[in-house]
Tab-separated table of C-alpha atoms in Angstrom:
chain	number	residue	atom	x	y	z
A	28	UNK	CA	-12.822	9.657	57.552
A	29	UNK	CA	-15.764	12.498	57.959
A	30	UNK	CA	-16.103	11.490	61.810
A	31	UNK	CA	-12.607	10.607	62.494
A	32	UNK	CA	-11.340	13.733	61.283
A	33	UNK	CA	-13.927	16.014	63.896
A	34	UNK	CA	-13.382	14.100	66.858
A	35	UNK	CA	-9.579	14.580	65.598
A	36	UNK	CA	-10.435	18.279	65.794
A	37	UNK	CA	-12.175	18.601	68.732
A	38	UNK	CA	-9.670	16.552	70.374
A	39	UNK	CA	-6.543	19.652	68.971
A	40	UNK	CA	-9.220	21.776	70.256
A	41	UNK	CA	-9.461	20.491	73.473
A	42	UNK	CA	-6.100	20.545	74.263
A	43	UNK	CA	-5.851	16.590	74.527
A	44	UNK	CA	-3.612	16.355	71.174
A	45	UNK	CA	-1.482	18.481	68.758
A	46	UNK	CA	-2.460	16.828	65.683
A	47	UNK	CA	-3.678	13.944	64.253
A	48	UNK	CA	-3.329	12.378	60.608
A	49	UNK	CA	-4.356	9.342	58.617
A	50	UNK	CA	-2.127	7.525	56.332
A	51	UNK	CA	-2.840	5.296	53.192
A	52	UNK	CA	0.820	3.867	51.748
A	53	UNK	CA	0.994	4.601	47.891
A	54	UNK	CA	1.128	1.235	46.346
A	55	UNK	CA	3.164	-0.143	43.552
A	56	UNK	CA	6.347	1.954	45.068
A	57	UNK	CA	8.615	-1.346	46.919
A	58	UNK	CA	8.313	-4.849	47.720
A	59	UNK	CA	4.600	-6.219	47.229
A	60	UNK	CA	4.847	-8.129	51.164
A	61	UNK	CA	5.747	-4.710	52.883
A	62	UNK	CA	2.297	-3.225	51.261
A	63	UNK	CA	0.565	-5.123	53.783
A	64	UNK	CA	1.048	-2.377	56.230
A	65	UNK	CA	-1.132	0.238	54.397
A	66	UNK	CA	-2.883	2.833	57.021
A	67	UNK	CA	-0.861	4.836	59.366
A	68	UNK	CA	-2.573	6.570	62.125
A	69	UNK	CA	-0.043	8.987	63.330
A	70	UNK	CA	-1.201	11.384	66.778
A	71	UNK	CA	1.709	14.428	68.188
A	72	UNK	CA	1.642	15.181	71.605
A	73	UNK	CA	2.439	18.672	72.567
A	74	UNK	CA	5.164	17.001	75.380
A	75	UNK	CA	5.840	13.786	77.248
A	76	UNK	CA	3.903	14.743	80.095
A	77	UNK	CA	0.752	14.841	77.327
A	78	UNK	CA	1.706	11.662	75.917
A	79	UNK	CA	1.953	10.069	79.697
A	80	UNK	CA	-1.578	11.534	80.835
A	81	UNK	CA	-3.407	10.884	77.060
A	82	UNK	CA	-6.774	10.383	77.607
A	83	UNK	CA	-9.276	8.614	75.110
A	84	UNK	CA	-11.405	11.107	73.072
A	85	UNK	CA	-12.183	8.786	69.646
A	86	UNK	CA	-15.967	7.472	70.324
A	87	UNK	CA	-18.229	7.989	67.621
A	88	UNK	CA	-20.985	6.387	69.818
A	89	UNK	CA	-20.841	9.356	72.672
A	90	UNK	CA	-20.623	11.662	69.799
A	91	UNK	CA	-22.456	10.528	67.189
A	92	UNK	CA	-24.701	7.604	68.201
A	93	UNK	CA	-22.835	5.546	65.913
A	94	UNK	CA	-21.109	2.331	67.282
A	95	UNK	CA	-17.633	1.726	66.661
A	96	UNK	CA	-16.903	2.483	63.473
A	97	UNK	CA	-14.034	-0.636	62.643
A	98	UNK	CA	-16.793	-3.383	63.983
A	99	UNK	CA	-17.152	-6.227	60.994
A	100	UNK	CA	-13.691	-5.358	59.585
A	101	UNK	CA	-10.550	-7.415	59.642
A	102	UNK	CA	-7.871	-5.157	60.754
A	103	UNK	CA	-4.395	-6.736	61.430
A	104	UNK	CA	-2.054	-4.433	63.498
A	105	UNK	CA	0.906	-4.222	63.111
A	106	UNK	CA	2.428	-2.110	66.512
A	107	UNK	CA	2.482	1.181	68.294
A	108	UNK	CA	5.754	3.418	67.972
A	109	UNK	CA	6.564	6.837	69.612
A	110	UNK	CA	9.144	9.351	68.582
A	111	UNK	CA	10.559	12.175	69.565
A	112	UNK	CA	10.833	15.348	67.249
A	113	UNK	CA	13.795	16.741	67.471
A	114	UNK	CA	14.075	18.953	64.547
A	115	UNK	CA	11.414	20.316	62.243
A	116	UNK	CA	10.706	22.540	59.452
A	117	UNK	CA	7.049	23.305	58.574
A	118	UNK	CA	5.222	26.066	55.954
A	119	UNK	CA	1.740	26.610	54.862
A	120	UNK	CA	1.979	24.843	51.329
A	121	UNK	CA	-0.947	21.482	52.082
A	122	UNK	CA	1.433	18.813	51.363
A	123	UNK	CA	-0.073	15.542	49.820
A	124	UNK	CA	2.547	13.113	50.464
A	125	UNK	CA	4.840	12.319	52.661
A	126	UNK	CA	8.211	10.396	53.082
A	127	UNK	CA	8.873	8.344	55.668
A	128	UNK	CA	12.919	7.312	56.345
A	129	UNK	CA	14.142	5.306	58.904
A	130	UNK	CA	18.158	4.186	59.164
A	131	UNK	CA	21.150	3.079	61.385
A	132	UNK	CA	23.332	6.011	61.660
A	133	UNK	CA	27.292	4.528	62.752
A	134	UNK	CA	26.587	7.634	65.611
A	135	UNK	CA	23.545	8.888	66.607
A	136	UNK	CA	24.499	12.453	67.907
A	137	UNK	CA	26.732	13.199	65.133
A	138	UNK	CA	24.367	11.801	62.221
A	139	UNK	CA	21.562	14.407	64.275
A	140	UNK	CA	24.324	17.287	64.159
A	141	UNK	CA	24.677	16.628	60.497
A	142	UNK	CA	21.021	16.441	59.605
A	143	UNK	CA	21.031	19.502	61.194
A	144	UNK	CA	23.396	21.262	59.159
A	145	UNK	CA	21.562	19.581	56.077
A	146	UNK	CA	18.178	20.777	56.248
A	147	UNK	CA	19.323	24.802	57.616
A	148	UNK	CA	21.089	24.505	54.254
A	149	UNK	CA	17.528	23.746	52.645
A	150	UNK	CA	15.152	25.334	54.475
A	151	UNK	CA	15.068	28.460	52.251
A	152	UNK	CA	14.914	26.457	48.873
A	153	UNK	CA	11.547	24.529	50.821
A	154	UNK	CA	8.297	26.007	49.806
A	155	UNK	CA	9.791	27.063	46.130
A	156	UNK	CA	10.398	22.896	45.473
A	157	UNK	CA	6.859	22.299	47.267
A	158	UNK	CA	8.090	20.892	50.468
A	159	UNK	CA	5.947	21.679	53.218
A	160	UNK	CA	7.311	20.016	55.966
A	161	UNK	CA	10.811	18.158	56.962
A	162	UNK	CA	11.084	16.796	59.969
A	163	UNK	CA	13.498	14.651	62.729
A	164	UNK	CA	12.996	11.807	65.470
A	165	UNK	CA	14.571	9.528	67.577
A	166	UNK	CA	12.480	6.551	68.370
A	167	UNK	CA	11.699	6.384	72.380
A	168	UNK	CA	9.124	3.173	71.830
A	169	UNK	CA	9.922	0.490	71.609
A	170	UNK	CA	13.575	0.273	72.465
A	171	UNK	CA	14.343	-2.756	69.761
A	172	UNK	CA	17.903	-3.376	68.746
A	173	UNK	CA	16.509	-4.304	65.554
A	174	UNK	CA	14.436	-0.705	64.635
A	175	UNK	CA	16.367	2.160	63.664
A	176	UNK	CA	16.758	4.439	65.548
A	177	UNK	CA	16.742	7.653	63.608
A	178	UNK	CA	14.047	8.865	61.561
A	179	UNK	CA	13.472	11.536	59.088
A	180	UNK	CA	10.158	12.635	56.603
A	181	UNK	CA	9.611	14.834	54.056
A	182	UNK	CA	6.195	16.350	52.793
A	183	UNK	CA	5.565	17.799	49.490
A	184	UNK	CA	2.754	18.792	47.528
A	185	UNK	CA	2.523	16.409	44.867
A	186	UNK	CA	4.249	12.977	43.881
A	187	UNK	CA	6.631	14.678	40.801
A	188	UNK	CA	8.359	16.541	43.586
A	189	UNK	CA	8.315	13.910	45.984
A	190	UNK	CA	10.449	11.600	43.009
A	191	UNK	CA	12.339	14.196	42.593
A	192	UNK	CA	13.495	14.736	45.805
A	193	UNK	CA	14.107	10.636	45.629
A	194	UNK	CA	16.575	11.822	42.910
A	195	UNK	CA	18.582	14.235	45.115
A	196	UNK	CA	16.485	17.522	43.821
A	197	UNK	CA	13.437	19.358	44.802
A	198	UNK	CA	14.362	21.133	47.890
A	199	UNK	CA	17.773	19.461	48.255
A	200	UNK	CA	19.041	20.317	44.721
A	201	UNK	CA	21.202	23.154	46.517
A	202	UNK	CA	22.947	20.955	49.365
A	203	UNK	CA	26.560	21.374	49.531
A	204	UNK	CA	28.291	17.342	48.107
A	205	UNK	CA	30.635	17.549	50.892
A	206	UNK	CA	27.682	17.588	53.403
A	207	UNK	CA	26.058	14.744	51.713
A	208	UNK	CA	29.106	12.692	51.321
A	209	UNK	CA	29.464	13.049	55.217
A	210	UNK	CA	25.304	11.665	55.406
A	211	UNK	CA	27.108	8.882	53.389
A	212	UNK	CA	29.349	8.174	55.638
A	213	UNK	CA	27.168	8.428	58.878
A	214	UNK	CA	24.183	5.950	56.915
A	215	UNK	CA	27.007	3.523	56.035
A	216	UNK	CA	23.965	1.177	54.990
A	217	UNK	CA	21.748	3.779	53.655
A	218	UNK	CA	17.936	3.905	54.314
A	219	UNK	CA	16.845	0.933	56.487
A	220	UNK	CA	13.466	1.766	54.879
A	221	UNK	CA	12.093	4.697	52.836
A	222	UNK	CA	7.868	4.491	52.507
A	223	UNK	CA	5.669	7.009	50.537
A	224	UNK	CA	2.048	7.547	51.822
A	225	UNK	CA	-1.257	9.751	51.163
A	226	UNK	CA	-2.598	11.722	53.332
A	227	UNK	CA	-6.015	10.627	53.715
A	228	UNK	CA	-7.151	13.257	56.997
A	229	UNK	CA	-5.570	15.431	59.175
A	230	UNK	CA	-5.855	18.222	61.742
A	231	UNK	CA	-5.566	21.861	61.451
């Protein structure tokens, strides 16, 4: 975590990466099998052209002296996935967890348009609910039939907000019905998945 986190930093600092965060699912909150995916390492890229040209900055031995850090430990992967942001909302409240939604909209472009009329209608009731960031993506890899495409999150500052929102409130209290009876009808089979996690490190 300690070393992760600086080279993380140095890395924003450098230019190589816009952020960086680590990601520990909160257990006890679905099915028992799907808790077998429980760290998320998730890295932004200030464009595609960034993304294309990444370079490798995490080595603890150059830096530190220290070998590789995950040597000894049984680590099963589970894939690589890039997104696109194409909508986002962020404040200065330090959000502790964060929601992560993927689904199968009927249309893509007019689920988007409608997620964007959602969260303007939000974005002012944000930091009073504790939300400190709302964001969303379109998956570009991998191109799967079977992963939804769209994706959503939603950060807040503590896990009684973050339930709440689960319940329609928090910073959505205010949303017009008639706006989310039309997500209803976009997300004819709701969430495809909804996960919680911690953050466990991030960037600046």
């Amino acid at each position: 975590k300690k070393y992760g986190a600086e080279m993380a930093q140095d890395a924003v600092s450098d230019g190589l990466i816009q952020g960086r965060a680590v990601l520990k699912r909160v257990p006890g909150m679905g099915k028992v099998e799907d808790e077998k995916n429980n760290y998320l390492w998730v890295t932004i890229y200030e464009s595609p052209k960034k993304y294309a040209n990444r370079k490798s900055w995490f080595n603890t031995e150059k830096k530190y002296g220290i070998p590789g850090l995950f040597g000894g430990i049984d680590i099963q992967r589970y894939g690589s996935f890039v997104y696109k942001t194409e909508k986002r909302y962020d404040n200065d409240l330090n959000a502790k967890y964060i929601l992560f939604n993927w689904t199968f909209p009927k249309n893509l472009n007019s689920a988007m348009e409608l997620a964007d009329k959602i969260s303007s209608s939000f974005k002012s009731d944000m930091k009073n609910s504790g939300m400190a960031s709302w964001g969303m993506a379109t998956r570009i890899i991998p191109q799967d039939s079977d992963l939804a495409p769209l994706f959503f999150w939603d950060a807040y500052e503590n896990m009684e907000q973050m339930i709440d929102h689960l319940m329609y409130k928090a910073a959505i209290k205010n949303v017009d019905q008639k706006l989310l009876a039309q997500l209803q009808e976009e997300l004819p089979n709701g969430w495809d998945k909804r996960i919680i996690w911690e953050f466990v490190a991030r960037t600046n």
